[in-house]
mmCIF file of C-alpha atoms and ligand atoms in Angstrom:
data_model
loop_
_atom_site.group_PDB
_atom_site.id
_atom_site.type_symbol
_atom_site.label_atom_id
_atom_site.label_comp_id
_atom_site.label_asym_id
_atom_site.label_seq_id
_atom_site.Cartn_x
_atom_site.Cartn_y
_atom_site.Cartn_z
ATOM 1 C CA MET A 930 -14.639 179.690 154.226
ATOM 2 C CA CYS A 931 -18.180 179.838 155.631
ATOM 3 C CA TYR A 932 -19.673 177.386 158.101
ATOM 4 C CA LEU A 933 -23.434 176.813 158.315
ATOM 5 C CA THR A 934 -24.466 175.842 161.823
ATOM 6 C CA ASN A 935 -27.155 173.183 162.400
ATOM 7 C CA ASP A 936 -26.702 171.750 158.875
ATOM 8 C CA ASN A 937 -22.960 171.464 159.648
ATOM 9 C CA ILE A 938 -21.846 172.426 156.149
ATOM 10 C CA LEU A 939 -18.427 173.886 155.409
ATOM 11 C CA PHE A 940 -18.454 176.054 152.284
ATOM 12 C CA SER A 941 -14.762 175.812 151.611
ATOM 13 C CA ASN A 942 -14.400 178.049 148.566
ATOM 14 C CA ASP A 943 -11.245 177.067 146.571
ATOM 15 C CA ALA A 944 -10.053 174.490 149.089
ATOM 16 C CA PHE A 945 -10.858 170.783 148.521
ATOM 17 C CA GLY A 946 -12.069 171.426 144.958
ATOM 18 C CA GLN A 947 -11.458 169.732 141.639
ATOM 19 C CA HIS A 948 -11.924 170.854 138.051
ATOM 20 C CA ILE A 949 -14.634 168.363 137.194
ATOM 21 C CA ALA A 950 -18.373 168.498 136.788
ATOM 22 C CA SER A 951 -20.649 165.527 137.319
ATOM 23 C CA GLU A 952 -24.418 165.215 137.421
ATOM 24 C CA LEU A 953 -23.850 162.750 140.281
ATOM 25 C CA MET A 954 -22.583 165.676 142.408
ATOM 26 C CA TYR A 955 -21.497 163.775 145.548
ATOM 27 C CA ASN A 956 -18.184 162.110 146.387
ATOM 28 C CA ASP A 957 -19.758 158.741 147.209
ATOM 29 C CA LEU A 958 -21.424 158.508 143.781
ATOM 30 C CA VAL A 959 -18.525 159.254 141.461
ATOM 31 C CA ASP A 960 -15.518 157.180 140.379
ATOM 32 C CA GLN A 961 -13.069 157.387 143.320
ATOM 33 C CA ALA A 962 -9.874 157.118 141.267
ATOM 34 C CA GLU A 963 -11.026 159.932 138.988
ATOM 35 C CA LEU A 964 -12.115 162.089 141.923
ATOM 36 C CA PHE A 965 -8.783 161.791 143.742
ATOM 37 C CA GLN A 966 -6.769 162.212 140.528
ATOM 38 C CA GLU A 967 -8.647 165.455 139.854
ATOM 39 C CA ALA A 968 -8.274 166.575 143.487
ATOM 40 C CA ILE A 969 -4.488 166.028 143.470
ATOM 41 C CA LYS A 970 -4.191 167.659 140.037
ATOM 42 C CA TYR A 971 -6.038 170.702 141.386
ATOM 43 C CA TYR A 972 -3.824 170.835 144.469
ATOM 44 C CA ALA A 973 -0.562 170.341 142.534
ATOM 45 C CA ASN A 974 -1.299 172.942 139.877
ATOM 46 C CA ILE A 975 -3.016 175.597 141.968
ATOM 47 C CA LEU A 976 -2.337 175.224 145.677
ATOM 48 C CA THR A 977 1.291 174.016 145.801
ATOM 49 C CA PRO A 978 2.746 177.530 146.297
ATOM 50 C CA PHE A 979 0.315 178.120 149.171
ATOM 51 C CA SER A 980 1.067 174.906 151.047
ATOM 52 C CA ALA A 981 2.245 176.684 154.225
ATOM 53 C CA LEU A 982 -1.018 178.675 154.293
ATOM 54 C CA VAL A 983 -3.083 175.549 153.576
ATOM 55 C CA ASP A 984 -1.530 173.761 156.529
ATOM 56 C CA LYS A 985 -2.134 176.747 158.828
ATOM 57 C CA LYS A 986 -5.743 177.191 157.687
ATOM 58 C CA ILE A 987 -6.571 173.499 158.148
ATOM 59 C CA LYS A 988 -5.208 173.590 161.707
ATOM 60 C CA GLU A 989 -7.407 176.652 162.360
ATOM 61 C CA VAL A 990 -10.511 174.899 161.023
ATOM 62 C CA VAL A 991 -9.812 171.705 162.976
ATOM 63 C CA ALA A 992 -9.252 173.752 166.157
ATOM 64 C CA LEU A 993 -12.805 175.151 165.855
ATOM 65 C CA ASN A 994 -13.885 171.603 166.684
ATOM 66 C CA VAL A 995 -17.236 171.865 164.947
ATOM 67 C CA PRO A 996 -19.063 168.934 163.362
ATOM 68 C CA VAL A 997 -18.691 168.776 159.563
ATOM 69 C CA ASP A 998 -21.316 166.731 157.733
ATOM 70 C CA MET A 999 -20.597 168.123 154.304
ATOM 71 C CA ILE A 1000 -17.905 170.114 152.521
ATOM 72 C CA CYS A 1001 -19.078 172.142 149.552
ATOM 73 C CA PRO A 1002 -16.145 173.558 147.568
ATOM 74 C CA SER A 1003 -16.699 176.192 144.904
ATOM 75 C CA HIS A 1004 -15.398 173.805 142.205
ATOM 76 C CA GLY A 1005 -16.355 170.199 141.573
ATOM 77 C CA ILE A 1006 -17.772 167.393 143.675
ATOM 78 C CA ILE A 1007 -19.393 167.828 147.108
ATOM 79 C CA TRP A 1008 -17.837 165.814 149.936
ATOM 80 C CA ARG A 1009 -20.667 164.246 151.975
ATOM 81 C CA LYS A 1010 -19.355 160.730 152.708
ATOM 82 C CA GLU A 1011 -16.558 160.984 155.293
ATOM 83 C CA PRO A 1012 -15.964 164.614 154.306
ATOM 84 C CA LEU A 1013 -12.862 164.899 156.484
ATOM 85 C CA GLN A 1014 -11.013 162.443 154.247
ATOM 86 C CA ILE A 1015 -10.145 165.278 151.865
ATOM 87 C CA VAL A 1016 -9.041 167.461 154.794
ATOM 88 C CA ASN A 1017 -6.666 164.721 155.974
ATOM 89 C CA GLN A 1018 -5.448 164.303 152.413
ATOM 90 C CA TYR A 1019 -4.723 168.051 152.207
ATOM 91 C CA VAL A 1020 -2.602 167.875 155.366
ATOM 92 C CA GLN A 1021 -0.402 165.313 153.597
ATOM 93 C CA TRP A 1022 -0.275 167.251 150.323
ATOM 94 C CA ALA A 1023 0.621 170.481 152.143
ATOM 95 C CA ASN A 1024 3.655 168.957 153.872
ATOM 96 C CA SER A 1025 6.359 168.266 151.230
ATOM 97 C CA TYR A 1026 4.304 165.492 149.656
ATOM 98 C CA ALA A 1027 6.162 162.803 147.726
ATOM 99 C CA GLU A 1028 5.507 159.246 146.647
ATOM 100 C CA ASN A 1029 8.273 156.819 145.712
ATOM 101 C CA GLN A 1030 8.447 158.199 142.190
ATOM 102 C CA ILE A 1031 10.828 159.866 139.753
ATOM 103 C CA THR A 1032 9.437 161.851 136.836
ATOM 104 C CA ILE A 1033 11.498 162.353 133.696
ATOM 105 C CA VAL A 1034 10.485 165.256 131.471
ATOM 106 C CA TYR A 1035 12.194 165.985 128.147
ATOM 107 C CA ASP A 1036 11.868 167.272 124.628
ATOM 108 C CA SER A 1037 13.952 166.298 121.622
ATOM 109 C CA MET A 1038 14.418 167.278 117.976
ATOM 110 C CA TRP A 1039 16.087 164.136 116.580
ATOM 111 C CA ASP A 1040 15.316 161.639 119.385
ATOM 112 C CA GLY A 1041 18.797 161.679 120.953
ATOM 113 C CA THR A 1042 17.539 163.237 124.196
ATOM 114 C CA ARG A 1043 14.536 160.900 124.065
ATOM 115 C CA GLN A 1044 16.928 157.933 123.932
ATOM 116 C CA MET A 1045 18.859 159.361 126.860
ATOM 117 C CA ALA A 1046 15.603 159.708 128.838
ATOM 118 C CA GLU A 1047 14.583 156.113 128.146
ATOM 119 C CA VAL A 1048 17.984 154.682 129.013
ATOM 120 C CA ILE A 1049 18.228 156.758 132.198
ATOM 121 C CA ALA A 1050 14.803 155.348 133.154
ATOM 122 C CA LYS A 1051 16.161 151.833 132.537
ATOM 123 C CA GLY A 1052 19.141 152.557 134.815
ATOM 124 C CA ILE A 1053 16.866 153.761 137.601
ATOM 125 C CA MET A 1054 14.628 150.697 137.356
ATOM 126 C CA GLU A 1055 17.630 148.340 137.337
ATOM 127 C CA ALA A 1056 18.901 149.891 140.568
ATOM 128 C CA ASP A 1057 15.556 150.126 142.357
ATOM 129 C CA GLN A 1058 12.572 148.053 141.304
ATOM 130 C CA THR A 1059 10.319 149.681 143.883
ATOM 131 C CA ILE A 1060 10.478 153.174 142.434
ATOM 132 C CA ALA A 1061 7.871 154.318 139.905
ATOM 133 C CA VAL A 1062 9.396 156.039 136.886
ATOM 134 C CA LYS A 1063 7.196 158.249 134.697
ATOM 135 C CA LEU A 1064 8.452 159.506 131.366
ATOM 136 C CA PHE A 1065 6.990 162.471 129.459
ATOM 137 C CA ASN A 1066 7.777 164.224 126.218
ATOM 138 C CA ILE A 1067 6.683 167.629 127.453
ATOM 139 C CA ALA A 1068 5.899 168.949 123.958
ATOM 140 C CA ARG A 1069 3.302 166.184 123.550
ATOM 141 C CA SER A 1070 1.911 165.892 127.066
ATOM 142 C CA ASP A 1071 -0.733 167.739 129.028
ATOM 143 C CA LYS A 1072 1.165 170.278 131.119
ATOM 144 C CA ASN A 1073 -1.155 169.947 134.127
ATOM 145 C CA ASP A 1074 -0.836 166.144 134.141
ATOM 146 C CA VAL A 1075 2.960 166.472 134.103
ATOM 147 C CA ILE A 1076 2.899 168.996 136.982
ATOM 148 C CA THR A 1077 0.749 166.506 138.938
ATOM 149 C CA GLU A 1078 3.352 163.771 138.415
ATOM 150 C CA ILE A 1079 6.142 166.165 139.454
ATOM 151 C CA PHE A 1080 4.161 166.959 142.607
ATOM 152 C CA LYS A 1081 4.042 163.208 143.372
ATOM 153 C CA SER A 1082 7.786 162.748 142.820
ATOM 154 C CA ARG A 1083 10.800 162.633 145.110
ATOM 155 C CA ALA A 1084 12.987 163.710 142.217
ATOM 156 C CA ILE A 1085 12.659 164.932 138.654
ATOM 157 C CA LEU A 1086 15.026 164.709 135.693
ATOM 158 C CA VAL A 1087 14.671 167.320 132.971
ATOM 159 C CA GLY A 1088 16.220 166.949 129.525
ATOM 160 C CA SER A 1089 16.675 169.080 126.436
ATOM 161 C CA PRO A 1090 19.110 169.187 123.548
ATOM 162 C CA THR A 1091 21.041 172.437 123.182
ATOM 163 C CA ILE A 1092 19.452 174.668 120.559
ATOM 164 C CA ASN A 1093 20.921 178.069 119.760
ATOM 165 C CA LYS A 1094 22.849 177.962 123.037
ATOM 166 C CA GLY A 1095 19.572 177.410 124.916
ATOM 167 C CA VAL A 1096 16.859 174.797 125.546
ATOM 168 C CA LEU A 1097 13.795 173.792 123.526
ATOM 169 C CA SER A 1098 10.812 176.069 124.142
ATOM 170 C CA ALA A 1099 8.560 173.373 125.695
ATOM 171 C CA VAL A 1100 11.285 172.643 128.275
ATOM 172 C CA ALA A 1101 11.798 176.365 128.976
ATOM 173 C CA ALA A 1102 8.038 176.718 129.539
ATOM 174 C CA ILE A 1103 7.723 173.842 132.003
ATOM 175 C CA LEU A 1104 10.803 175.043 133.915
ATOM 176 C CA LYS A 1105 9.137 178.441 134.309
ATOM 177 C CA GLU A 1106 5.940 176.786 135.524
ATOM 178 C CA ILE A 1107 7.867 174.582 137.971
ATOM 179 C CA LYS A 1108 9.707 177.572 139.422
ATOM 180 C CA GLY A 1109 6.444 179.441 140.041
ATOM 181 C CA LEU A 1110 4.937 176.521 141.958
ATOM 182 C CA ARG A 1111 7.767 176.515 144.544
ATOM 183 C CA PHE A 1112 7.821 172.759 145.200
ATOM 184 C CA GLN A 1113 9.354 171.788 148.542
ATOM 185 C CA ASN A 1114 11.903 169.125 149.365
ATOM 186 C CA LYS A 1115 12.411 167.640 145.897
ATOM 187 C CA LYS A 1116 15.612 166.654 144.122
ATOM 188 C CA ALA A 1117 16.514 167.088 140.475
ATOM 189 C CA ALA A 1118 19.074 166.695 137.709
ATOM 190 C CA ALA A 1119 19.422 167.610 134.024
ATOM 191 C CA PHE A 1120 20.408 165.789 130.827
ATOM 192 C CA GLY A 1121 20.532 166.359 127.093
ATOM 193 C CA CYS A 1122 22.296 165.951 123.747
ATOM 194 C CA TYR A 1123 24.379 168.651 122.112
ATOM 195 C CA GLY A 1124 26.478 169.306 119.040
ATOM 196 C CA TRP A 1125 29.275 171.699 119.967
ATOM 197 C CA SER A 1126 28.675 174.182 122.811
ATOM 198 C CA GLY A 1127 26.165 172.203 124.964
ATOM 199 C CA GLU A 1128 24.726 174.895 127.255
ATOM 200 C CA ALA A 1129 21.341 173.195 127.876
ATOM 201 C CA VAL A 1130 22.278 171.000 130.843
ATOM 202 C CA LYS A 1131 23.779 173.905 132.799
ATOM 203 C CA ILE A 1132 20.785 176.142 131.963
ATOM 204 C CA ILE A 1133 18.312 173.474 133.133
ATOM 205 C CA SER A 1134 20.315 172.804 136.317
ATOM 206 C CA ASP A 1135 20.382 176.527 137.159
ATOM 207 C CA LYS A 1136 16.622 176.869 136.585
ATOM 208 C CA LEU A 1137 15.886 173.833 138.743
ATOM 209 C CA GLU A 1138 18.033 175.226 141.523
ATOM 210 C CA GLU A 1139 16.280 178.615 141.236
ATOM 211 C CA GLY A 1140 13.008 176.696 141.544
ATOM 212 C CA GLY A 1141 14.084 175.313 144.921
ATOM 213 C CA PHE A 1142 15.119 171.818 143.801
ATOM 214 C CA GLN A 1143 18.196 170.251 145.365
ATOM 215 C CA LEU A 1144 20.527 169.166 142.539
ATOM 216 C CA LEU A 1145 21.606 165.527 142.686
ATOM 217 C CA ASN A 1146 24.607 166.151 140.406
ATOM 218 C CA ASP A 1147 25.893 168.378 137.560
ATOM 219 C CA GLY A 1148 23.778 166.543 134.997
ATOM 220 C CA ILE A 1149 24.799 164.520 131.951
ATOM 221 C CA ARG A 1150 25.284 165.648 128.350
ATOM 222 C CA GLU A 1151 26.116 163.536 125.322
ATOM 223 C CA LYS A 1152 27.294 164.608 121.878
ATOM 224 C CA TRP A 1153 24.878 164.110 118.949
ATOM 225 C CA ASN A 1154 22.885 160.871 118.966
ATOM 226 C CA PRO A 1155 24.012 158.661 121.871
ATOM 227 C CA ASN A 1156 26.489 155.935 120.829
ATOM 228 C CA THR A 1157 27.069 152.723 122.794
ATOM 229 C CA GLN A 1158 29.379 154.442 125.253
ATOM 230 C CA ALA A 1159 26.894 157.266 125.802
ATOM 231 C CA VAL A 1160 24.095 154.742 126.389
ATOM 232 C CA GLY A 1161 26.253 153.095 129.060
ATOM 233 C CA ASN A 1162 26.877 156.502 130.667
ATOM 234 C CA CYS A 1163 23.131 157.154 130.792
ATOM 235 C CA VAL A 1164 22.356 153.780 132.385
ATOM 236 C CA ARG A 1165 24.994 154.507 135.056
ATOM 237 C CA PHE A 1166 23.567 158.007 135.519
ATOM 238 C CA GLY A 1167 20.099 156.553 136.122
ATOM 239 C CA ARG A 1168 21.503 153.980 138.528
ATOM 240 C CA ASP A 1169 23.357 156.679 140.490
ATOM 241 C CA VAL A 1170 20.214 158.797 140.732
ATOM 242 C CA ALA A 1171 18.268 155.850 142.147
ATOM 243 C CA LEU A 1172 21.035 154.941 144.627
ATOM 244 C CA ASN A 1173 21.309 158.592 145.689
ATOM 245 C CA LEU A 1174 17.635 158.569 146.649
ATOM 246 C CA LYS A 1175 17.847 155.362 148.717
HETATM 247 C C1 FMN B 1766 18.574 174.631 114.981
HETATM 248 C C2 FMN B 1766 19.642 173.936 115.783
HETATM 249 C C3 FMN B 1766 20.415 174.677 116.649
HETATM 250 C C4 FMN B 1766 21.408 174.062 117.420
HETATM 251 N N1 FMN B 1766 22.162 174.811 118.270
HETATM 252 C C5 FMN B 1766 23.128 174.221 119.003
HETATM 253 C C6 FMN B 1766 23.930 174.989 119.886
HETATM 254 O O1 FMN B 1766 23.787 176.203 120.038
HETATM 255 N N2 FMN B 1766 24.897 174.345 120.605
HETATM 256 C C7 FMN B 1766 25.099 172.992 120.503
HETATM 257 O O2 FMN B 1766 25.950 172.447 121.209
HETATM 258 N N3 FMN B 1766 24.346 172.233 119.683
HETATM 259 C C8 FMN B 1766 23.376 172.814 118.912
HETATM 260 N N4 FMN B 1766 22.608 172.051 118.062
HETATM 261 C C9 FMN B 1766 22.888 170.599 117.929
HETATM 262 C C10 FMN B 1766 21.943 169.723 118.745
HETATM 263 O O3 FMN B 1766 22.067 169.993 120.115
HETATM 264 C C11 FMN B 1766 22.285 168.250 118.447
HETATM 265 O O4 FMN B 1766 21.916 167.951 117.121
HETATM 266 C C12 FMN B 1766 21.628 167.267 119.397
HETATM 267 O O5 FMN B 1766 22.170 165.985 119.176
HETATM 268 C C13 FMN B 1766 20.116 167.225 119.191
HETATM 269 O O6 FMN B 1766 19.543 166.394 120.176
HETATM 270 P P1 FMN B 1766 18.123 165.677 119.966
HETATM 271 O O7 FMN B 1766 18.381 164.451 119.111
HETATM 272 O O8 FMN B 1766 17.656 165.341 121.303
HETATM 273 O O9 FMN B 1766 17.216 166.639 119.263
HETATM 274 C C14 FMN B 1766 21.623 172.668 117.293
HETATM 275 C C15 FMN B 1766 20.837 171.928 116.413
HETATM 276 C C16 FMN B 1766 19.838 172.539 115.679
HETATM 277 C C17 FMN B 1766 18.997 171.717 114.749
#
């Protein structure tokens, strides 16, 4: 970072940025919800693995005890109104950030795993009405938006049917991404449909554990399209996940 004395401007380089461009340029002129959504998306997708360094660097900057009238990052909007608000926000994001949210990410060939995902979500919401549940078909969603929701979550549930003794490629890709980001202090579990050998749930669980997630359980797998009994199992699974997080 560079600090310009007299004008009191912090040129913060990558820190405090967002991937947006606006002719309005300044934080007080743009839509606040959009600005903070883009700021958290930037943090979640780019800075998560560096959270320990972010925390250390912010403490260093604060310890300099210099006046900051403006923060000019190298990407996005310039912070001129209460510029330290984004610094305070970064302190929170850098320290195992989580809202009261569970994100469910899945892919499916014949909708069985999609049904499981929806029924698990129902189970969670029955057990805890205060928790936000977000559901994504990862093959049809923006990867960076999904990573942002994972960043905001206390726990994630990842589902895939078994295909050729493995998982669907969109699920494999997001698991790789998740591992690289080294999220801290988050819980996870796996689910999915299968036909005969059913390796997917174990593969997903192992990948989540490698990615630093604490497993809530061994996961749940159901044969072919979920029947009434399987639907009941999934509701109970969702309920248990919610109760486990209380
Ligand atoms: C190309 C293909 C490969 C599959 N390979 C396996 C497999 O290796 N092991 C297994 O248990 N099931 C396998 N299955 C069965 C699926 O897991 C099963 O149909 C499951 O119910 C699909 O879930 P979905 O409705 O979420 O797509 C395979 C199915 C397809 C179409």
